[in-house]
Amino acid sequence: MKALEIKGLKKSFRSNFLIKKYRILKGIDLDVEKGEIYGFLGPNGAGKTTTIKCVLGLLFPDQGEILIDGKPAAGAGARSRIGFLPENPYFYDYLTARELLFFSASLFNLPAAAVHDRIAALIHQVGLSGHEDLKLRKFSKGMIQRLGLAQALVHDPDLLILDEPFSGLDPIGRKDLRTMILTLREQGKTIFFSSHILQDMEMMVDRVGIILNGSIRRQGRLSELISRSTQYYEVVCAHISEPVLTTIQANFACRDGQYVITLASDADINQVVESIIHNDGRIVSVNPVKMTLEDIFFNEMRDNQ
Amino acid sequence: MIPGRLLAVISLCGLLLAAGMQNRYDSRVDYFAERSAFVSLPSGKALKVLSFGYHNLAADMLFIWAIQFYSTPYLTNRFDFLERVFDTISDISPRYRDPYIIGALIMVYEAGDVAMALRLLEKGSRHNPDEWFFDNDAGYYSYKFLKDVDKAETYYKRAAAKPGAPAFLKRMNAHMVYLSEDPKVAYGMWLDIYNNARDPFEKDMAFNHLYQIRAEIDLAQLKERIALFRERSGRWPTSLAELAGPGAGPFRDLKGNEYIYDAEKGAVTAAKVFQWKRR
Amino acid sequence: MTMSMKGIACNTFRESARNKMFYLLVFFGILFALSSKLISFLTLGDAMKVLKDTGLAAINFFCVLIAVFTGINLVYKEIEKKTIFNILSKPVSRDQFIVGKFLGLALTMLTALAAMAGIFFVFVWIRGGGVDLKIILYFLMLFLELLVIVAISLLFSSFTTPILSFIFTVSLYLIGHVMWTFNEFKAILRVPFWKYFSQGLYYLLPNLDKFNIKNEVVLGTAINPWTTLFSVLYALAYILALLALTILIFRKREFQ
């Protein structure tokens, strides 16, 4: 049973009085396994938020099927095990943090007594201790984001859906959030988050889905996507003279007082390394240069054009 | 940049200037002379619709306005629309009792149009079939001012048939009507009603009649004594206090106010033709 | 009533209770009601009647203001500020959301009315007006009328902007108080189409004047228990219809 399955999701919008339709989602197919961190990657306007809203019932799909834990996503009941953090969340500014969390709990039909301890723990966990009785209109953006995560967790959900959770966070905030997400995965939760910040994704995700122009271009384990895309190999060496190096390998560059040899395949590595050592050179490092997620991404975008 | 204190002073001066101008404007304009307001007064039905559910308030406001307007003595010809105004008030709120009674009083004592008053009182009787005093007042005015005994009797008979009507009404035939011309008898009747009044409204009304009758009795007595004084001394007394002696007075009316004496003419009147007790 | 509905209702009430505008309106309502004493000085005759009239009218007016102003923003603001995402992304159905909002607003109106009515009641009692149970019935009827107004403004708030909601709600309020003239229309109209049209409108639009028992309260005329019962049932039926319609419309709404 997958945590989330989307098949053939299509959604278009009609501009106010025009007959013209804007097709935002042209057939999304993706799936999220239980207990993994899934990164939903795409540029602005690709349809990430629209997809998420279709899952949560805030938008109604034109076509397609959405299954949450094997059951249809339509209807309020399907959302009882989901925690959602919207992009740029806004909460009632006349409430305090604590009041908001109790209110959120009530929306999950959890009485105050049952969640009392959990809310106290959550406030501490997201780093808002000491601010729980402050009115939300006094909160900074980072604090709102933390609170947003807390309200998404108040009912101990199985699936977390986060829309651009890292946007607007400073480096400390980003690190904290990363740590929290990783901890949640260890607790057995599934996390689905969208972002356009590739570094954050690269550090955390198990699987990635790249969305462009309303459809999924690539989906798969990050390691697979990347290993399939190793571009070349680098051998970095020093203490060797250029003429000697030229005999070993013509293709090299000079970088920071060291020499970088580029090899197309790993078959030649051993031979090159042996030659350098034989000539009293020093091997600094041997690296496979894989495509970063960024490279994959920009390739897709280029192909799209 | 204008300093804050200066702004405050400017604000205050502006207000004072505005108040002053308003004052000057008021001294030249007579709001009550704007009788044209009554010309464009919508009909009672229309006002009831336009008041969007607040028609009781509309009737109250119109009534209050009318009272102020009709007690402004220097406005001549102010009774041009008298009937129209009170018709409107009673159309908006047919069961509001005060306007019928007070309206009739104004019509009889101030405007001098008894027929108009009778029309209003009959309307009151129509819309409030359980109340006896509209017909009673109509009967009184018919007899006293129109000298129409038969008409009076009709009204009194009608009044007597209403629930809760005082016992004496049943005996009000022509003979009794004549007797009620005797102030002492009338006073006794009204005192009876006053003491057995069912609600403050009836009490007030009875008091009003008592006041009038007492004033009549007192003034008649005072006039006699003034005439006597003049015979003896050859002049009008300078004040009522001069009429000293046994049985002098009464010098005060039922409300406790002194009777008004005009030393030049030797004439004495009551403070007001009618007084409605204020709570 | 589910916990989420209760949560939404309480939160809606809390929003009003923390809103300065709300307190201002309640304050002015009380102020005007008490100043009815001044106006009563001007009349000849039954001053207590004028005092009650003015006071009740003031409370009526301000409560209607509160109902309209809190109602028109109710749903619109949630959508504008996107706080609605936090609610509808949870296991809360659209039906529960609307009903919860309505209940919260009803609670708000009850509080405002109780405050104004309570103070006015004491005021009348002190001034010698006596303890009049009819006034309590008047406030109950007013409360029902306010609930109808709230339901109307909630309906409009769920699909249009506050300005339009305001215009529509106020228009229906005013029309609601002249509906009794429609019966006269019928007599005048000859063409059957217009006859049926006006009859249809008469039943479709809210007839609010039936809740206006000021006459009975102030002039002391009798209150007919049957008409009172029918008025109450009318209010409940009409509110039910409005809420159902609101939910129907709201179910179709998408939130981009």
XYZ file of C-alpha atoms in Angstrom, chain A residues 76-77 79-80 92 102-112, chain C residues 1-12 14 78 86-104:
49
model
C -13.057 14.827 4.561
C -12.240 11.507 6.209
C -7.475 13.744 5.385
C -7.539 12.552 8.949
C -5.451 33.867 12.730
C -5.640 23.483 20.408
C -7.910 24.798 17.680
C -6.123 22.657 15.088
C -6.482 19.663 17.354
C -10.213 20.261 17.616
C -10.440 20.124 13.842
C -9.151 16.568 14.071
C -11.807 15.837 16.649
C -9.180 15.596 19.357
C -10.353 16.947 22.684
C -8.107 19.370 24.523
C -22.380 18.523 16.684
C -18.859 17.385 16.015
C -15.843 18.715 17.788
C -14.577 20.434 14.671
C -17.843 22.359 14.309
C -17.639 23.371 17.919
C -14.024 24.392 17.425
C -14.872 26.544 14.417
C -17.841 28.081 16.230
C -15.809 28.956 19.301
C -13.014 30.349 17.179
C -15.450 32.522 15.227
C -13.335 34.492 19.732
C -10.874 33.356 5.471
C -5.632 25.349 7.358
C -9.166 24.250 7.984
C -10.305 22.543 4.817
C -7.042 20.607 4.463
C -7.978 18.862 7.675
C -10.791 16.332 8.001
C -13.382 19.114 8.083
C -16.078 19.052 5.461
C -17.372 22.195 3.840
C -20.720 21.602 5.496
C -19.149 21.552 8.920
C -17.259 24.713 8.140
C -20.352 26.673 7.166
C -22.453 25.420 10.046
C -19.628 26.074 12.468
C -19.265 29.627 11.211
C -22.994 30.201 11.541
C -23.099 28.904 15.077
C -20.158 31.075 16.045
